[in-house]
mmCIF file of C-alpha atoms in Angstrom:
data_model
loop_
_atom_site.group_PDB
_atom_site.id
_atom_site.type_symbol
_atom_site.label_atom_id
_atom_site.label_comp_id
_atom_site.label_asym_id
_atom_site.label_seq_id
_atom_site.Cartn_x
_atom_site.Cartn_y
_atom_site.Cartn_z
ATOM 1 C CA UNK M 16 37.721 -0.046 -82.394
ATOM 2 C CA UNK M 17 39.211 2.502 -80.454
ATOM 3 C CA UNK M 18 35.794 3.391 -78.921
ATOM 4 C CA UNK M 19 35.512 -0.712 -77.892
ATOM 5 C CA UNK M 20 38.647 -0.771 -76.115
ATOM 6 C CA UNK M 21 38.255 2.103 -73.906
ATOM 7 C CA UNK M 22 35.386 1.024 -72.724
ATOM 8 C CA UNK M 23 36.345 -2.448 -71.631
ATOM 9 C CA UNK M 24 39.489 -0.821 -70.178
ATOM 10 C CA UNK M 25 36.742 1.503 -68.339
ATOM 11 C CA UNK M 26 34.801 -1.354 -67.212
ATOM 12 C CA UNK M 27 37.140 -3.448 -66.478
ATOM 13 C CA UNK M 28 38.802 -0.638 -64.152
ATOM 14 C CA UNK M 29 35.382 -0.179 -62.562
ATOM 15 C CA UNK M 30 35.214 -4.330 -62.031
ATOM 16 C CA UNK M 31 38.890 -3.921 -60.518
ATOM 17 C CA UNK M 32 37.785 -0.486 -58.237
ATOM 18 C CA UNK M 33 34.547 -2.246 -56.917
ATOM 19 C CA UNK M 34 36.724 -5.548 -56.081
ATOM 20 C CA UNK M 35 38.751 -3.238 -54.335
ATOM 21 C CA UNK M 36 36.162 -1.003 -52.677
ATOM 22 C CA UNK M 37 34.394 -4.311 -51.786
ATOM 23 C CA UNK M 38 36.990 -5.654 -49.601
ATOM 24 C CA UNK M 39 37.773 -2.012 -47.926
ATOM 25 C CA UNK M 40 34.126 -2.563 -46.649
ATOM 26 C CA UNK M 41 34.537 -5.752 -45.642
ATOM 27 C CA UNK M 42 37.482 -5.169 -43.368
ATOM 28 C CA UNK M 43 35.271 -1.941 -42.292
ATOM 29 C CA UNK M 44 32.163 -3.851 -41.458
ATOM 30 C CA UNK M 45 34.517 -6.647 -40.109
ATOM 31 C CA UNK M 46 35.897 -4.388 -37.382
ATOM 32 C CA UNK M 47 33.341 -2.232 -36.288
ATOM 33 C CA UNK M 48 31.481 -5.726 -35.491
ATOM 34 C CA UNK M 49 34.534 -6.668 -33.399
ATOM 35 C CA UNK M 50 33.988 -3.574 -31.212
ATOM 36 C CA UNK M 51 30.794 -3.483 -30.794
ATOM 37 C CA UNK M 52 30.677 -7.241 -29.980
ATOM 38 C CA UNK M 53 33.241 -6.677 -27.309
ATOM 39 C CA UNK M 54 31.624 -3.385 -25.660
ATOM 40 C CA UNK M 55 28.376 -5.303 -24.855
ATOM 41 C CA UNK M 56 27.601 -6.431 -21.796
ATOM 42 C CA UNK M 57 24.757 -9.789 -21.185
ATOM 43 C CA UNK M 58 21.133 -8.511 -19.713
ATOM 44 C CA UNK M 59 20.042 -10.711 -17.267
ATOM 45 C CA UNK M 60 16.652 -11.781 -16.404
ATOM 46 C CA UNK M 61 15.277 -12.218 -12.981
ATOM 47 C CA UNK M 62 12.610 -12.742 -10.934
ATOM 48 C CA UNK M 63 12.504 -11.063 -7.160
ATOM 49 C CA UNK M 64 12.439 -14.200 -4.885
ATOM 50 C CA UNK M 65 12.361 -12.019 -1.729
ATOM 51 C CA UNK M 66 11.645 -8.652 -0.953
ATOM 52 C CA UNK M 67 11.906 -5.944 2.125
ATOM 53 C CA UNK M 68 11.188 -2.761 2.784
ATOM 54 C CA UNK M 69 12.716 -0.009 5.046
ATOM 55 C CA UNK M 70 11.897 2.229 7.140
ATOM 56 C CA UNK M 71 13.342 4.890 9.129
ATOM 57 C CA UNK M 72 16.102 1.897 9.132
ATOM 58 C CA UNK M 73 14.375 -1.469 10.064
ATOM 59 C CA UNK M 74 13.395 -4.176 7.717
ATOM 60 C CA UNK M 75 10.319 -5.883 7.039
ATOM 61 C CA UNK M 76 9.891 -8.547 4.536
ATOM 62 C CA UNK M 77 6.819 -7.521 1.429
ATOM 63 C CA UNK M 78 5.035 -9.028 -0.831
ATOM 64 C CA UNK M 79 3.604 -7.533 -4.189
ATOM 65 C CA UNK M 80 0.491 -8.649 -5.736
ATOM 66 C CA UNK M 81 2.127 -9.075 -9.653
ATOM 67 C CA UNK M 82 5.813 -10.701 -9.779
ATOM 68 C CA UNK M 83 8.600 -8.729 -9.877
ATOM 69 C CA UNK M 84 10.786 -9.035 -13.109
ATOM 70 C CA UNK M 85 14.035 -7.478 -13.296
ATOM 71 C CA UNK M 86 16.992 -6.964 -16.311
ATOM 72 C CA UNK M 87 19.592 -5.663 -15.389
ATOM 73 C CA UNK M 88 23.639 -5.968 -16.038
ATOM 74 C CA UNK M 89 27.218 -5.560 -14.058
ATOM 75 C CA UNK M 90 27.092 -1.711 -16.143
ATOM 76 C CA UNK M 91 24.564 -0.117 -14.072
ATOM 77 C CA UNK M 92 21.385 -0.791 -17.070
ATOM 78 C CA UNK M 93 18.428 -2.070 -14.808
ATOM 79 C CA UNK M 94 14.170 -2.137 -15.781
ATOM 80 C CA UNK M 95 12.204 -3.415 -13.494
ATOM 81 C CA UNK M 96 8.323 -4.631 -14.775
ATOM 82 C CA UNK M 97 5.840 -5.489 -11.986
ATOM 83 C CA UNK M 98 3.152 -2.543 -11.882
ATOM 84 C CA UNK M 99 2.372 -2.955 -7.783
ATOM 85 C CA UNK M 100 5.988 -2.722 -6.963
ATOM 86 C CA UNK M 101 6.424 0.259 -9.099
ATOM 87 C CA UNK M 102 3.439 1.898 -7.233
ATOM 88 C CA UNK M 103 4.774 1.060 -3.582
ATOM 89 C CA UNK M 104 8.210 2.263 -4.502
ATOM 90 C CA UNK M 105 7.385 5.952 -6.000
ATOM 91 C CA UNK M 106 4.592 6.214 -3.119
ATOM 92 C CA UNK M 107 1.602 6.073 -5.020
ATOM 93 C CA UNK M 108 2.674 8.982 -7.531
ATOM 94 C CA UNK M 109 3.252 6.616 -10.470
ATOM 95 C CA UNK M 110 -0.050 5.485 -12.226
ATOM 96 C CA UNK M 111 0.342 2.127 -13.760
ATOM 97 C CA UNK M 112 -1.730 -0.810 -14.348
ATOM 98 C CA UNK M 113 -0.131 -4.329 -15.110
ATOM 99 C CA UNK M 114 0.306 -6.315 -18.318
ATOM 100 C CA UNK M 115 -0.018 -2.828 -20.261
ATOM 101 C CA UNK M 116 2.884 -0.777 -21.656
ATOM 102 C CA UNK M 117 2.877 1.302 -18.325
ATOM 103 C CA UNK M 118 4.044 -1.445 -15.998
ATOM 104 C CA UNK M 119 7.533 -0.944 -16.055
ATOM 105 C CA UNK M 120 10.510 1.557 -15.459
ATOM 106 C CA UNK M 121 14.044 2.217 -16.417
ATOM 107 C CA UNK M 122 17.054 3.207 -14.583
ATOM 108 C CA UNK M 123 18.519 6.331 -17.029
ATOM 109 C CA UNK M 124 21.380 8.733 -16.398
ATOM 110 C CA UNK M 125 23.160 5.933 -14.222
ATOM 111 C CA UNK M 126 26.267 6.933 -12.747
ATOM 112 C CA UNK M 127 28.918 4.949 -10.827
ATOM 113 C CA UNK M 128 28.955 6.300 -7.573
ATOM 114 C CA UNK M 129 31.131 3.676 -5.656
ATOM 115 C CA UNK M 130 32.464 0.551 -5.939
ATOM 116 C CA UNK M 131 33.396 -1.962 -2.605
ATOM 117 C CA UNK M 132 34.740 -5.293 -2.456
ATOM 118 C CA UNK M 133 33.449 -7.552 0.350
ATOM 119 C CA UNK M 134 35.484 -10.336 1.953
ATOM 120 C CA UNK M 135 32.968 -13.286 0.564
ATOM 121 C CA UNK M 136 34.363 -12.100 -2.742
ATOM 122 C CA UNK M 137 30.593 -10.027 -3.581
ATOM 123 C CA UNK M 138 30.959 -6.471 -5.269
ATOM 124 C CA UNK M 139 28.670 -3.940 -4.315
ATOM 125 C CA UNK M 140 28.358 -1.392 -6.864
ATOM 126 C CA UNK M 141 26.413 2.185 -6.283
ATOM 127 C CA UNK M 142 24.740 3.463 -9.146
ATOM 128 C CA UNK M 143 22.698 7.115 -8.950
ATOM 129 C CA UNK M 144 20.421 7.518 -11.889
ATOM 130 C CA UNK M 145 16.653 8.789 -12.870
ATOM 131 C CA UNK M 146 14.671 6.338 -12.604
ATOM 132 C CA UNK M 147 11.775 6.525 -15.788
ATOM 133 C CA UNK M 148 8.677 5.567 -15.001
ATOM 134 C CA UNK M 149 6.040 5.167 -18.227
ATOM 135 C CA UNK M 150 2.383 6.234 -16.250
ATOM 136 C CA UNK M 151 -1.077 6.349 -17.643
ATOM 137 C CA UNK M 152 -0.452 10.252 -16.841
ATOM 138 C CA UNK M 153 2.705 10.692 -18.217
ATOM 139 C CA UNK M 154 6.369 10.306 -16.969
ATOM 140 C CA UNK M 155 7.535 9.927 -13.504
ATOM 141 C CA UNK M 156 11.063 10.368 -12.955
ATOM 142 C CA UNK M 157 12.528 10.257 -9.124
ATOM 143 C CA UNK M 158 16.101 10.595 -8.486
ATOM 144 C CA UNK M 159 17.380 6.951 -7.046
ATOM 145 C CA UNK M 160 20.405 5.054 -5.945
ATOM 146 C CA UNK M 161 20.479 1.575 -6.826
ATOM 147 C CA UNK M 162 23.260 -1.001 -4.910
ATOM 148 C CA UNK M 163 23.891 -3.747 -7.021
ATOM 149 C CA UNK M 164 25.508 -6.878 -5.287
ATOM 150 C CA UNK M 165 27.570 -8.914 -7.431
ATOM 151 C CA UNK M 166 28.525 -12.845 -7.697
ATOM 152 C CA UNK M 167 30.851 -13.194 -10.556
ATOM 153 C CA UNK M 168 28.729 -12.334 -13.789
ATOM 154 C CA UNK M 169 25.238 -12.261 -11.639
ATOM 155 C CA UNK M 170 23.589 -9.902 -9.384
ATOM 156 C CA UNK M 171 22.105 -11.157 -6.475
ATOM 157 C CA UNK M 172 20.411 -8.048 -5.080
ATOM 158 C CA UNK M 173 19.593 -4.851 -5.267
ATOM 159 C CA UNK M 174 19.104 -2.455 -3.147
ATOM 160 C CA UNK M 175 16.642 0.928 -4.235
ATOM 161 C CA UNK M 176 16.479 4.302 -2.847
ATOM 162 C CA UNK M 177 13.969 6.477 -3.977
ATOM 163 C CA UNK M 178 15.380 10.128 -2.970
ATOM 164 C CA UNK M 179 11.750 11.838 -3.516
ATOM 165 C CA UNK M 180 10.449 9.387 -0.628
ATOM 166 C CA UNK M 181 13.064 8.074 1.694
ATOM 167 C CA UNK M 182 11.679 4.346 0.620
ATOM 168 C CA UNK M 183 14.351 1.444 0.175
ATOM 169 C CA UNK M 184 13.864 -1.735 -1.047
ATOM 170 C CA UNK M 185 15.886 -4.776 -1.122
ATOM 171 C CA UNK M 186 15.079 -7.376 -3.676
ATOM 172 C CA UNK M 187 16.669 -10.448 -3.989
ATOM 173 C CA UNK M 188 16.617 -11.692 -7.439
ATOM 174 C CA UNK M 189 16.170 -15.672 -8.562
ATOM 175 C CA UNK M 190 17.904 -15.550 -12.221
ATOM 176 C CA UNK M 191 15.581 -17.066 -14.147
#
């Protein structure tokens, strides 16, 4: 008898600690998806619309062969897909062929560099960063500075410096 009662007392304490425990991890779970929610910041998708090229400071509009896709956000992430750009941009030293898994690149290491309000209300935002290329041959991976112009929630355009080169690129992005 005695033997029956402790043990429903026993498993009726576990029943009450795992009611108990249950609800701690709730609460747990419950907040850490609140912050992590709130920390993360919309990718958007875009297409490049227009694009120019610099050099030695004078503009020329381009072209690329492939269209340009772009994702990037207002925290400095950016990948850009669109093999022929890719190419034109490192000068030739990145091998890639398009609609493979080495026609894109990522912007890695970012760092905010300077911010600038304009009187239309656009934000330019400076961003220095590796950018990773995936080649046939390996990895690329030039030091760049990327401008991103800002409407609100959207970027408009971006301007890329490759420092390995002295190319720049302006792209301005159709959000798709």
């Amino acid at each position: 008898m005695f033997f029956v009662c402790f043990k429903k007392k026993l498993y009726l304490s576990y029943i009450f600690k795992w009611t108990v425990m249950k609800k701690h991890y709730f609460f747990f779970i419950l907040i850490l998806s609140l912050f992590k929610s709130h920390a993360q910041e919309m990718i958007q998708e875009a297409v490049v619309s227009k694009s120019y090229v610099g050099y030695d400071g004078e503009w020329q509009n381009t072209s690329f062969k492939t269209p340009v896709i772009v994702h990037s956000n207002r925290l400095g992430f950016l990948k850009i897909s669109g093999a022929d750009f890719l190419i034109k941009l490192s000068g030739d030293k990145a091998k890639m062929e398009e609609n493979t898994a080495y026609d894109s690149a990522e912007l890695t290491s970012q760092e905010l560099v300077n911010t600038k309000n304009e009187k239309n209300g656009l934000v330019s935002s400076t961003y220095k960063g590796k950018l990773v290329y995936k080649t046939i041959d390996g990895v690329y991976t030039p030091d760049v500075s990327v401008v991103y112009t800002i409407n609100q929630a959207d970027i408009l355009r971006l301007k890329i410096s490759n420092n390995k080169n002295s190319k720049e690129y302006i792209l301005d992005l159709e959000i798709k």
